[in-house]
Amino acid sequence: MGSSDDKVETAALVISLVALIGTFLQVVQQYLASATGYANCRKSLKGGWYDTVHRKFQRKELRFEVQFETPVIFVCPRTNDRGPMDKPELGLKVPISFLDGTPDSMKKARLLTQEEQDEQQRDALQHNRIHTADNEKATWLNLLEEIQSMERANLKWVTEHHRNSHPHPVADFKDHTLVVALQPKPRSWDNMPAGVKKPYATTTICHIVEIASMLGIYWKEFDRSRDKYRAEGNGFMLTGSTVPDLGLTFTFQICGKARFQENRIIPLDEIKELCFGYVRTIFYKAKDNRRLGAKDDNELQFGSMREIAETMVQLECNTSTANYFKTKEARHQHLFAVPFEIIGMLGQSLYMKNSYHRMLPNPTPYHWDRRFFDLPRLIKEFSTRVDHKKYMTPSPHTSTLKELTRQVLEELEADRKDVERRRRQRDVEIAAEEERKKNNNTENKENEGREEKKDVEISSDIPSEGGVTGPLKRLLTRKRTRSSRSPSWIEHKASSPPKAEERPKKDYAPILPGYSLPLLSCLHRAIQKCDEYLKSRERDLLTMVVREHIQEVLKIINEPEPEEGTKSTTTGDTGDDPSQKAGKTVPAFFDVLSAANPEDRQGIFMQVYFEHVLPCVGDRAAKAYDKRKRMKTVYTRSYTLTQQTEDSDISELGMAPDSTATTSKPSTSTVGQSPGAGLPTPPALAPEQLIEAQAIWCTLIFRMLCWLQLHDFDKHDMQFPKSELRGNRLPVYIS
């Protein structure tokens, strides 16, 4: 009886313990389940960011809170030591991680190294042969990895290009003033909006625009009224829209293979202005880098047609010229758009010393395509006409300009020969690679033939199996023979290098002209010489030369020239023929240029500029400058005469007169005269002013050609109106 009671008690105890343990586990599970969002964080974050996810028990609420860290991404110079997460007043200093592509940078940015990424990709391919998008991963991780890849790939291209070029020192990452950086920011899943399922990174609207330019992503849609943003390019896609309870959120996607070689933009802080349609002129002085102030008088805006029209007014152009950019029917380009010509004349040089980078963000709404013109040939055509008595009066500066042109042409010719040499060397390498591939294919076929022959010999010695003959017998024999071979042979076969046709082809970087350091340095020096001369001239005369040039170029582009002797006049018999009244016209400059062959365009362009534009611009600019000087003199003299007249009136009233005022003859003689009686008569135009105006025009044209040869724009890049966002710190998020 006692034994049966013990068994019952033991069974009850066991059941109670099981129930207790189950209840305990259930309570633990309930507490762990209170950590909302923990699973989403673990799946979305990779690398070191995965290690920041943890649960924190809240005693007051008897639940777990999920905490993690995500980056705050921003763009700054390499020497910057203060980030958006720093709070100096509280003594808070968060370390800044700069993304330069090195393993140390990958570690500080909490990203997987390239080897770890390759290993992870191989593991994924073993389970799934079809490559699909990784939708679980946060897209800002892809963005950070691609920025690191950009720096690595660009450094590789610079090193390879420099090895095959002249032995000159080359700039490295320490010289960059445009770098992507990040700081970690602690977050809690309790503060995540209801519709957000992944941790997000934070940046600003101005920085996301700048990062897109750095990666070669060009905007296709930028509509702030509907909150629709889309940018594509270089194998990437960036889309943005408004997320409820969060704000403007962008998604970064990889849709192709990226390339960071000669298409990498110049890593200088000054290119930020171009991303928003601003261009600093040669008269701009460095100011606040935060770019929170209003537009400077020495900055030009080209982000939209309205802004270009305002720029024409800023350059003192007439209303007709500004109206060209307010109508869709007007033409704005010859070989290229006129705004590019203005940028080349007045824009700051953004070349980084000892660097191969030339690409810039396009600040205009026009496409830039070098296939329609040849800048080296334009410079050559310019050199044959500058300082020539047929077109202008030679001066000491135009002689210096001709010497600078000669130096640039010599470097262009040296660069052309160097490109041809490197291309021949590349062809030899490719031919040798093809020959090795052909030999390997032949050797592989011979080995396969010997194996088949050996299998046939072996099959002749093996008796037939069940009457099996022919190809089926050879197949069974081959399988038996291979299975009987030693495992060491199998291991050797597995470890042997792949066949030539299976090896990945070498990714050859394109060999393009215009990327030699001597040429780029020569162009930069020539621009600096032009800037020194232009800054030493009268600012009013320089402005008038630029103004008259723009007005004349846009006029001949849009208005056909009437033939000589057919212009309608206000006097004389014109007849009843309407065509005679309107005057016969010859084709416009744009039509003639468009109909010309590619090898003739450059000569026609410079011929029109020197034979038609230069005489008009030089004469009108010199006269306008002389008129402005006389107007200033008139205003000064008129003010002096007024003061003298007032002193004379005061003396007549018996007040204390000025001795000089009572005896001054001009004060009494001018009273009662007509307003224009005391004004000086306009003198004849001084030849020195005309010569100086011509020299300024030639300097501006030469500077424009050198600037456009030194810099470059992507043909797919085009500006959308967003000038108000320069320096804008509106927070945006990356999912």
Coordinates of N, CA, C and O in Angstrom, one line a residue, residues 511-669:
I511 N 41.1 53.5 -72.6 CA 42.2 54.5 -72.7 C 41.7 55.7 -73.5 O 41.4 55.6 -74.7
L512 N 41.5 56.8 -72.8 CA 40.9 58.0 -73.3 C 41.9 59.1 -73.4 O 42.7 59.2 -72.5
P513 N 41.7 60.0 -74.4 CA 42.6 61.1 -74.5 C 42.2 62.2 -73.4 O 41.1 62.3 -73.0
G514 N 43.2 63.0 -73.0 CA 42.9 64.1 -72.1 C 43.1 63.8 -70.7 O 42.7 64.6 -69.8
Y515 N 43.8 62.7 -70.3 CA 43.9 62.3 -68.9 C 45.4 62.2 -68.5 O 45.7 61.4 -67.6
S516 N 46.3 62.9 -69.2 CA 47.7 62.9 -68.8 C 47.9 64.1 -67.8 O 47.4 65.2 -68.0
L517 N 48.8 63.8 -66.8 CA 49.0 64.9 -65.8 C 49.7 66.1 -66.4 O 49.4 67.2 -66.1
P518 N 50.7 66.0 -67.4 CA 51.3 67.2 -68.0 C 50.2 68.0 -68.7 O 50.3 69.3 -68.6
L519 N 49.3 67.4 -69.4 CA 48.3 68.2 -70.1 C 47.4 68.9 -69.1 O 47.1 70.1 -69.3
L520 N 46.9 68.1 -68.1 CA 46.0 68.7 -67.1 C 46.6 69.9 -66.4 O 46.0 70.9 -66.1
S521 N 47.9 69.7 -66.0 CA 48.6 70.7 -65.3 C 48.8 72.0 -66.2 O 48.7 73.1 -65.8
C522 N 49.1 71.7 -67.5 CA 49.3 72.8 -68.4 C 48.0 73.6 -68.6 O 48.0 74.8 -68.6
L523 N 46.9 72.9 -68.7 CA 45.6 73.6 -68.9 C 45.3 74.4 -67.6 O 44.8 75.6 -67.7
H524 N 45.6 73.9 -66.5 CA 45.3 74.6 -65.2 C 46.2 75.8 -65.1 O 45.7 76.9 -64.7
R525 N 47.5 75.7 -65.5 CA 48.3 76.9 -65.5 C 47.9 78.0 -66.4 O 47.9 79.2 -66.2
A526 N 47.4 77.5 -67.6 CA 46.9 78.5 -68.6 C 45.7 79.3 -68.1 O 45.6 80.5 -68.3
I527 N 44.8 78.5 -67.4 CA 43.6 79.2 -66.8 C 44.0 80.2 -65.7 O 43.5 81.3 -65.6
Q528 N 45.0 79.8 -64.9 CA 45.5 80.7 -63.9 C 46.1 82.0 -64.5 O 45.9 83.1 -63.9
K529 N 46.8 81.8 -65.6 CA 47.4 83.0 -66.2 C 46.3 83.9 -66.8 O 46.3 85.2 -66.6
C530 N 45.2 83.3 -67.3 CA 44.1 84.1 -67.8 C 43.4 84.8 -66.6 O 43.0 86.0 -66.7
D531 N 43.2 84.1 -65.5 CA 42.6 84.7 -64.4 C 43.4 85.9 -63.8 O 42.8 86.9 -63.4
E532 N 44.7 85.8 -63.8 CA 45.5 86.9 -63.3 C 45.3 88.1 -64.2 O 45.2 89.2 -63.7
Y533 N 45.2 87.9 -65.5 CA 45.0 89.0 -66.4 C 43.6 89.6 -66.3 O 43.5 90.9 -66.2
L534 N 42.6 88.8 -66.2 CA 41.2 89.3 -66.1 C 41.0 90.0 -64.8 O 40.3 91.0 -64.8
K535 N 41.6 89.6 -63.7 CA 41.4 90.2 -62.5 C 42.1 91.6 -62.4 O 41.7 92.5 -61.6
S536 N 43.1 91.7 -63.2 CA 43.9 93.0 -63.3 C 43.2 94.1 -64.1 O 43.6 95.2 -64.1
R537 N 42.2 93.7 -64.9 CA 41.5 94.6 -65.8 C 40.3 95.3 -65.0 O 39.9 94.8 -63.9
E538 N 39.8 96.3 -65.6 CA 38.6 97.0 -65.0 C 37.4 96.0 -65.0 O 37.1 95.4 -66.0
R539 N 36.8 95.9 -63.9 CA 35.7 95.0 -63.7 C 34.5 95.4 -64.7 O 33.9 94.5 -65.3
D540 N 34.3 96.7 -64.8 CA 33.2 97.1 -65.7 C 33.5 96.7 -67.2 O 32.5 96.3 -67.9
L541 N 34.7 96.9 -67.6 CA 35.0 96.6 -69.0 C 34.9 95.1 -69.2 O 34.4 94.6 -70.3
L542 N 35.3 94.3 -68.3 CA 35.2 92.8 -68.4 C 33.7 92.4 -68.5 O 33.4 91.6 -69.3
T543 N 32.9 93.0 -67.6 CA 31.5 92.7 -67.6 C 30.8 93.0 -68.9 O 30.0 92.3 -69.5
M544 N 31.2 94.2 -69.5 CA 30.6 94.6 -70.7 C 31.1 93.7 -71.9 O 30.3 93.5 -72.8
V545 N 32.3 93.2 -71.9 CA 32.8 92.3 -72.9 C 31.9 91.0 -72.9 O 31.5 90.5 -73.9
V546 N 31.8 90.5 -71.7 CA 31.0 89.3 -71.5 C 29.5 89.5 -71.9 O 28.9 88.7 -72.6
R547 N 29.0 90.7 -71.5 CA 27.6 91.0 -71.9 C 27.4 91.1 -73.4 O 26.5 90.5 -73.9
E548 N 28.2 91.8 -74.0 CA 28.1 92.0 -75.5 C 28.3 90.7 -76.2 O 27.7 90.5 -77.2
H549 N 29.2 89.9 -75.7 CA 29.5 88.6 -76.4 C 28.2 87.7 -76.3 O 27.8 87.1 -77.3
I550 N 27.6 87.6 -75.1 CA 26.4 86.8 -75.0 C 25.3 87.3 -75.8 O 24.6 86.5 -76.5
Q551 N 25.1 88.6 -75.8 CA 24.0 89.2 -76.6 C 24.2 88.9 -78.1 O 23.3 88.5 -78.8
E552 N 25.5 89.0 -78.6 CA 25.7 88.9 -80.0 C 25.6 87.4 -80.4 O 25.0 87.1 -81.5
V553 N 26.1 86.5 -79.6 CA 26.0 85.1 -79.9 C 24.6 84.6 -80.0 O 24.2 83.9 -80.9
L554 N 23.8 84.9 -79.0 CA 22.4 84.5 -79.0 C 21.6 85.1 -80.1 O 20.7 84.5 -80.6
K555 N 22.0 86.3 -80.5 CA 21.4 87.0 -81.6 C 21.6 86.3 -82.9 O 20.7 86.0 -83.7
I556 N 22.9 85.9 -83.2 CA 23.2 85.3 -84.5 C 22.7 83.8 -84.5 O 22.5 83.3 -85.6
I557 N 22.5 83.2 -83.3 CA 22.0 81.9 -83.3 C 20.5 81.9 -83.6 O 20.0 81.0 -84.3
N558 N 19.8 82.9 -83.1 CA 18.3 82.9 -83.3 C 17.8 83.8 -84.4 O 16.7 83.5 -84.9
E559 N 18.6 84.8 -84.9 CA 18.1 85.7 -85.9 C 18.9 85.5 -87.1 O 20.1 85.8 -87.1
P560 N 18.3 85.2 -88.3 CA 19.1 85.1 -89.6 C 19.5 86.5 -90.0 O 18.9 87.5 -89.7
E561 N 20.7 86.6 -90.6 CA 21.2 87.9 -91.0 C 20.7 88.3 -92.4 O 20.6 87.4 -93.3
P562 N 20.2 89.5 -92.6 CA 19.7 89.9 -93.9 C 20.9 90.1 -94.9 O 22.0 90.5 -94.5
E563 N 20.6 89.8 -96.1 CA 21.7 90.0 -97.1 C 21.9 91.5 -97.3 O 21.1 92.4 -97.2
E564 N 23.2 91.8 -97.8 CA 23.5 93.2 -98.0 C 22.8 93.7 -99.2 O 22.6 93.1 -100.2
G565 N 22.3 95.0 -99.1 CA 21.6 95.6 -100.1 C 20.1 95.3 -100.2 O 19.4 95.8 -101.1
T566 N 19.6 94.4 -99.3 CA 18.2 94.1 -99.4 C 17.5 94.5 -98.1 O 16.3 94.1 -97.9
K567 N 18.2 95.2 -97.2 CA 17.5 95.6 -96.0 C 16.5 96.7 -96.3 O 16.7 97.6 -97.1
S568 N 15.3 96.6 -95.7 CA 14.3 97.6 -95.9 C 14.7 98.9 -95.2 O 15.3 98.9 -94.1
T569 N 14.4 100.0 -95.8 CA 14.7 101.3 -95.3 C 13.4 102.1 -95.1 O 12.4 101.8 -95.7
T570 N 13.5 103.1 -94.4 CA 12.4 104.0 -94.1 C 12.2 105.0 -95.2 O 11.1 105.7 -95.3
T571 N 13.2 105.2 -96.1 CA 13.0 106.1 -97.2 C 13.2 105.4 -98.5 O 13.9 104.3 -98.6
G572 N 12.8 106.0 -99.6 CA 13.0 105.4 -100.9 C 11.8 104.4 -101.3 O 11.0 104.0 -100.4
D573 N 11.7 104.1 -102.5 CA 10.7 103.3 -103.0 C 11.0 101.8 -102.8 O 12.0 101.3 -103.3
T574 N 10.2 101.1 -102.0 CA 10.4 99.7 -101.7 C 9.6 98.8 -102.5 O 9.8 97.6 -102.5
G575 N 8.6 99.4 -103.3 CA 7.8 98.5 -104.1 C 6.7 97.8 -103.3 O 6.6 98.1 -102.1
D576 N 5.9 97.0 -104.0 CA 4.8 96.3 -103.3 C 5.2 94.9 -103.0 O 4.3 94.1 -102.5
D577 N 6.4 94.4 -103.3 CA 6.8 93.0 -103.0 C 7.0 92.9 -101.5 O 7.9 93.5 -100.9
P578 N 6.3 92.0 -100.8 CA 6.5 91.8 -99.3 C 7.9 91.3 -99.0 O 8.4 91.7 -98.0
S579 N 8.4 90.4 -99.8 CA 9.7 89.9 -99.5 C 10.8 91.0 -99.6 O 11.8 90.9 -98.8
Q580 N 10.6 91.9 -100.5 CA 11.5 93.0 -100.6 C 11.5 93.9 -99.4 O 12.5 94.5 -98.9
K581 N 10.2 94.1 -98.9 CA 10.1 94.9 -97.7 C 10.7 94.3 -96.5 O 11.4 94.9 -95.7
A582 N 10.5 93.0 -96.3 CA 11.1 92.3 -95.2 C 12.6 92.1 -95.3 O 13.3 92.0 -94.3
G583 N 13.1 92.0 -96.6 CA 14.5 91.8 -96.8 C 14.8 90.3 -96.9 O 14.3 89.5 -96.1
K584 N 15.6 90.0 -97.9 CA 16.0 88.6 -98.0 C 17.0 88.2 -96.9 O 17.8 89.0 -96.5
T585 N 16.9 86.9 -96.5 CA 17.8 86.5 -95.4 C 18.7 85.4 -95.8 O 18.3 84.6 -96.7
V586 N 19.8 85.3 -95.2 CA 20.7 84.1 -95.4 C 20.5 83.2 -94.3 O 20.0 83.5 -93.2
P587 N 20.9 81.9 -94.4 CA 20.7 81.0 -93.3 C 21.4 81.4 -92.0 O 22.5 82.1 -92.0
A588 N 20.8 81.1 -90.9 CA 21.3 81.5 -89.6 C 22.6 80.8 -89.3 O 22.9 79.7 -89.9
F589 N 23.4 81.3 -88.4 CA 24.6 80.7 -88.0 C 24.4 79.3 -87.5 O 25.2 78.4 -87.8
F590 N 23.4 79.1 -86.7 CA 23.1 77.7 -86.2 C 22.9 76.7 -87.4 O 23.3 75.6 -87.3
D591 N 22.1 77.1 -88.4 CA 21.8 76.2 -89.5 C 23.1 75.9 -90.3 O 23.3 74.8 -90.7
V592 N 23.9 76.9 -90.5 CA 25.2 76.7 -91.2 C 26.1 75.7 -90.4 O 26.7 74.8 -91.0
L593 N 26.1 75.9 -89.1 CA 27.0 75.1 -88.3 C 26.4 73.6 -88.2 O 27.2 72.7 -88.2
S594 N 25.1 73.5 -88.2 CA 24.5 72.2 -88.1 C 24.7 71.4 -89.4 O 24.8 70.2 -89.4
A595 N 24.7 72.1 -90.5 CA 24.9 71.4 -91.8 C 26.3 71.1 -92.1 O 26.6 70.3 -93.1
A596 N 27.3 71.6 -91.4 CA 28.7 71.4 -91.7 C 29.1 70.0 -91.3 O 28.5 69.4 -90.4
N597 N 30.1 69.5 -91.9 CA 30.7 68.2 -91.6 C 31.5 68.3 -90.3 O 31.9 69.4 -89.9
P598 N 31.6 67.1 -89.6 CA 32.4 67.2 -88.3 C 33.7 67.8 -88.4 O 34.2 68.5 -87.5
E599 N 34.5 67.6 -89.5 CA 35.8 68.1 -89.6 C 35.8 69.6 -89.9 O 36.9 70.3 -89.8
D600 N 34.7 70.2 -90.3 CA 34.6 71.6 -90.7 C 34.0 72.5 -89.6 O 34.0 73.7 -89.7
R601 N 33.3 71.9 -88.7 CA 32.5 72.7 -87.7 C 33.4 73.6 -86.9 O 33.1 74.8 -86.7
Q602 N 34.6 73.1 -86.5 CA 35.4 73.9 -85.6 C 35.9 75.2 -86.3 O 36.0 76.3 -85.8
G603 N 36.3 75.0 -87.6 CA 36.8 76.1 -88.4 C 35.7 77.1 -88.7 O 36.0 78.4 -88.6
I604 N 34.5 76.7 -89.0 CA 33.4 77.6 -89.2 C 33.1 78.4 -87.9 O 32.8 79.6 -87.9
F605 N 33.1 77.7 -86.8 CA 32.8 78.3 -85.5 C 33.8 79.4 -85.2 O 33.3 80.5 -84.9
M606 N 35.1 79.1 -85.3 CA 36.0 80.2 -85.0 C 36.1 81.3 -86.0 O 36.3 82.5 -85.7
Q607 N 35.8 80.9 -87.3 CA 35.7 82.0 -88.3 C 34.6 83.0 -88.0 O 34.8 84.2 -88.1
V608 N 33.4 82.5 -87.7 CA 32.3 83.4 -87.3 C 32.7 84.2 -86.1 O 32.4 85.4 -86.0
Y609 N 33.3 83.6 -85.1 CA 33.6 84.3 -83.9 C 34.6 85.4 -84.1 O 34.5 86.5 -83.6
F610 N 35.7 85.2 -84.9 CA 36.7 86.2 -85.1 C 36.3 87.2 -86.2 O 36.6 88.4 -86.1
E611 N 35.5 86.8 -87.2 CA 35.2 87.8 -88.2 C 33.9 88.6 -87.9 O 33.7 89.7 -88.5
H612 N 33.0 88.0 -87.1 CA 31.8 88.7 -86.9 C 31.6 89.1 -85.4 O 31.3 90.3 -85.1
V613 N 31.8 88.2 -84.5 CA 31.6 88.4 -83.1 C 32.6 89.4 -82.5 O 32.2 90.4 -81.8
L614 N 33.9 89.1 -82.8 CA 34.9 90.0 -82.2 C 34.8 91.4 -82.5 O 34.9 92.3 -81.6
P615 N 34.6 91.8 -83.8 CA 34.5 93.3 -84.1 C 33.3 93.9 -83.4 O 33.4 95.0 -82.9
C616 N 32.1 93.2 -83.4 CA 31.0 93.8 -82.7 C 31.2 93.9 -81.2 O 30.9 95.0 -80.6
V617 N 31.7 92.9 -80.6 CA 31.9 92.9 -79.1 C 32.9 93.9 -78.7 O 32.7 94.7 -77.8
G618 N 34.1 94.0 -79.4 CA 35.1 94.9 -79.1 C 34.7 96.3 -79.2 O 34.9 97.2 -78.3
D619 N 34.0 96.7 -80.3 CA 33.6 98.1 -80.5 C 32.5 98.5 -79.5 O 32.5 99.5 -78.9
R620 N 31.5 97.6 -79.3 CA 30.3 98.0 -78.5 C 30.8 98.0 -77.0 O 30.3 98.9 -76.2
A621 N 31.6 97.1 -76.6 CA 32.1 97.0 -75.2 C 32.9 98.3 -74.9 O 32.8 98.9 -73.8
A622 N 33.8 98.7 -75.8 CA 34.6 99.8 -75.6 C 33.8 101.1 -75.5 O 34.0 102.0 -74.6
K623 N 32.8 101.2 -76.4 CA 31.9 102.4 -76.4 C 31.1 102.4 -75.1 O 30.9 103.5 -74.5
A624 N 30.5 101.3 -74.7 CA 29.7 101.3 -73.5 C 30.5 101.6 -72.3 O 30.1 102.3 -71.3
Y625 N 31.8 101.1 -72.2 CA 32.6 101.4 -71.1 C 33.0 102.9 -71.0 O 33.0 103.5 -70.0
D626 N 33.3 103.4 -72.2 CA 33.6 104.9 -72.2 C 32.4 105.7 -71.8 O 32.5 106.7 -71.1
K627 N 31.2 105.3 -72.2 CA 30.0 106.0 -71.9 C 29.8 105.9 -70.4 O 29.4 106.9 -69.7
R628 N 30.0 104.8 -69.8 CA 29.8 104.6 -68.3 C 30.8 105.5 -67.6 O 30.4 106.1 -66.6
K629 N 32.0 105.6 -68.0 CA 33.0 106.4 -67.4 C 32.6 107.9 -67.4 O 32.7 108.6 -66.5
R630 N 32.1 108.3 -68.6 CA 31.6 109.7 -68.7 C 30.4 110.0 -67.9 O 30.3 111.1 -67.3
M631 N 29.5 109.0 -67.7 CA 28.4 109.2 -66.9 C 28.8 109.3 -65.4 O 28.3 110.2 -64.7
K632 N 29.8 108.5 -65.0 CA 30.3 108.7 -63.6 C 30.9 110.1 -63.4 O 30.7 110.7 -62.4
T633 N 31.6 110.6 -64.5 CA 32.2 111.9 -64.4 C 31.1 113.0 -64.3 O 31.2 113.9 -63.5
V634 N 30.1 112.8 -65.1 CA 29.0 113.8 -65.1 C 28.3 113.8 -63.7 O 28.0 114.9 -63.2
Y635 N 28.0 112.6 -63.2 CA 27.4 112.6 -61.9 C 28.3 113.3 -60.8 O 27.8 114.0 -60.0
T636 N 29.6 113.0 -60.9 CA 30.5 113.7 -59.9 C 30.5 115.2 -60.1 O 30.4 116.0 -59.1
R637 N 30.5 115.6 -61.3 CA 30.6 117.1 -61.6 C 29.3 117.7 -61.2 O 29.2 118.9 -60.7
S638 N 28.2 117.0 -61.6 CA 26.8 117.6 -61.2 C 26.7 117.8 -59.7 O 26.1 118.8 -59.3
Y639 N 27.2 116.8 -59.0 CA 27.1 116.9 -57.5 C 27.9 118.1 -57.0 O 27.5 118.8 -56.1
T640 N 29.1 118.3 -57.6 CA 29.9 119.4 -57.2 C 29.3 120.8 -57.5 O 29.3 121.7 -56.7
L641 N 28.7 120.9 -58.7 CA 28.0 122.1 -59.1 C 26.8 122.4 -58.2 O 26.5 123.5 -57.9
T642 N 26.1 121.4 -57.8 CA 24.9 121.6 -57.0 C 25.4 122.1 -55.6 O 24.7 123.0 -55.0
Q643 N 26.4 121.6 -55.1 CA 26.9 122.0 -53.8 C 27.4 123.5 -53.9 O 27.2 124.3 -53.0
Q644 N 28.0 123.9 -55.0 CA 28.5 125.2 -55.2 C 27.3 126.2 -55.3 O 27.4 127.3 -54.7
T645 N 26.3 125.8 -55.9 CA 25.1 126.6 -56.1 C 24.4 126.8 -54.7 O 24.0 127.9 -54.4
E646 N 24.3 125.8 -53.9 CA 23.7 125.9 -52.6 C 24.5 126.9 -51.7 O 24.0 127.7 -51.0
D647 N 25.9 126.8 -51.8 CA 26.7 127.7 -51.0 C 26.5 129.2 -51.4 O 26.4 130.1 -50.6
S648 N 26.3 129.4 -52.7 CA 26.0 130.8 -53.2 C 24.7 131.3 -52.7 O 24.6 132.5 -52.3
D649 N 23.7 130.4 -52.7 CA 22.4 130.9 -52.2 C 22.4 131.2 -50.7 O 21.8 132.1 -50.2
I650 N 23.2 130.4 -50.0 CA 23.3 130.7 -48.5 C 24.0 132.0 -48.3 O 23.6 132.8 -47.4
S651 N 25.0 132.4 -49.1 CA 25.7 133.7 -48.9 C 24.8 134.8 -49.2 O 24.9 135.9 -48.6
E652 N 23.9 134.7 -50.2 CA 22.9 135.8 -50.5 C 21.9 136.0 -49.4 O 21.4 137.1 -49.2
L653 N 21.7 135.0 -48.5 CA 20.7 135.1 -47.4 C 21.4 135.8 -46.2 O 20.8 135.9 -45.2
G654 N 22.7 136.1 -46.3 CA 23.4 136.8 -45.2 C 23.9 135.9 -44.1 O 24.4 136.3 -43.1
M655 N 24.0 134.6 -44.4 CA 24.5 133.6 -43.5 C 26.0 133.6 -43.7 O 26.6 134.1 -44.7
A656 N 26.7 132.9 -42.8 CA 28.2 132.9 -42.9 C 28.6 132.2 -44.1 O 28.4 131.0 -44.3
P657 N 29.1 132.9 -45.1 CA 29.5 132.3 -46.4 C 30.9 131.7 -46.3 O 31.7 132.1 -45.5
D658 N 31.1 130.8 -47.2 CA 32.4 130.2 -47.4 C 33.2 131.1 -48.3 O 32.7 131.5 -49.4
S659 N 34.4 131.4 -48.0 CA 35.2 132.3 -48.8 C 35.4 131.8 -50.2 O 35.3 132.5 -51.2
T660 N 35.5 130.5 -50.3 CA 35.7 130.0 -51.6 C 34.5 129.9 -52.4 O 34.5 130.1 -53.7
A661 N 33.3 129.8 -51.7 CA 32.0 129.8 -52.4 C 31.7 131.1 -53.0 O 31.1 131.2 -54.0
T662 N 32.0 132.3 -52.2 CA 31.6 133.6 -52.7 C 32.4 134.1 -53.9 O 32.0 134.9 -54.7
T663 N 33.6 133.6 -54.0 CA 34.5 134.0 -55.1 C 34.6 133.0 -56.2 O 35.3 133.2 -57.2
S664 N 33.8 132.0 -56.1 CA 33.9 130.9 -57.1 C 33.1 131.3 -58.3 O 31.9 131.5 -58.2
K665 N 33.7 131.5 -59.5 CA 33.0 131.8 -60.7 C 32.1 130.7 -61.2 O 31.0 131.0 -61.7
P666 N 32.5 129.5 -61.2 CA 31.6 128.4 -61.8 C 30.3 128.4 -61.1 O 29.3 128.1 -61.7
S667 N 30.2 128.7 -59.8 CA 28.9 128.6 -59.1 C 28.0 129.7 -59.6 O 26.8 129.4 -59.6
T668 N 28.5 130.9 -60.0 CA 27.5 131.9 -60.4 C 27.3 131.8 -61.9 O 26.2 132.1 -62.4
S669 N 28.2 131.3 -62.7 CA 28.0 131.2 -64.1 C 27.1 130.1 -64.5 O 26.5 130.1 -65.6

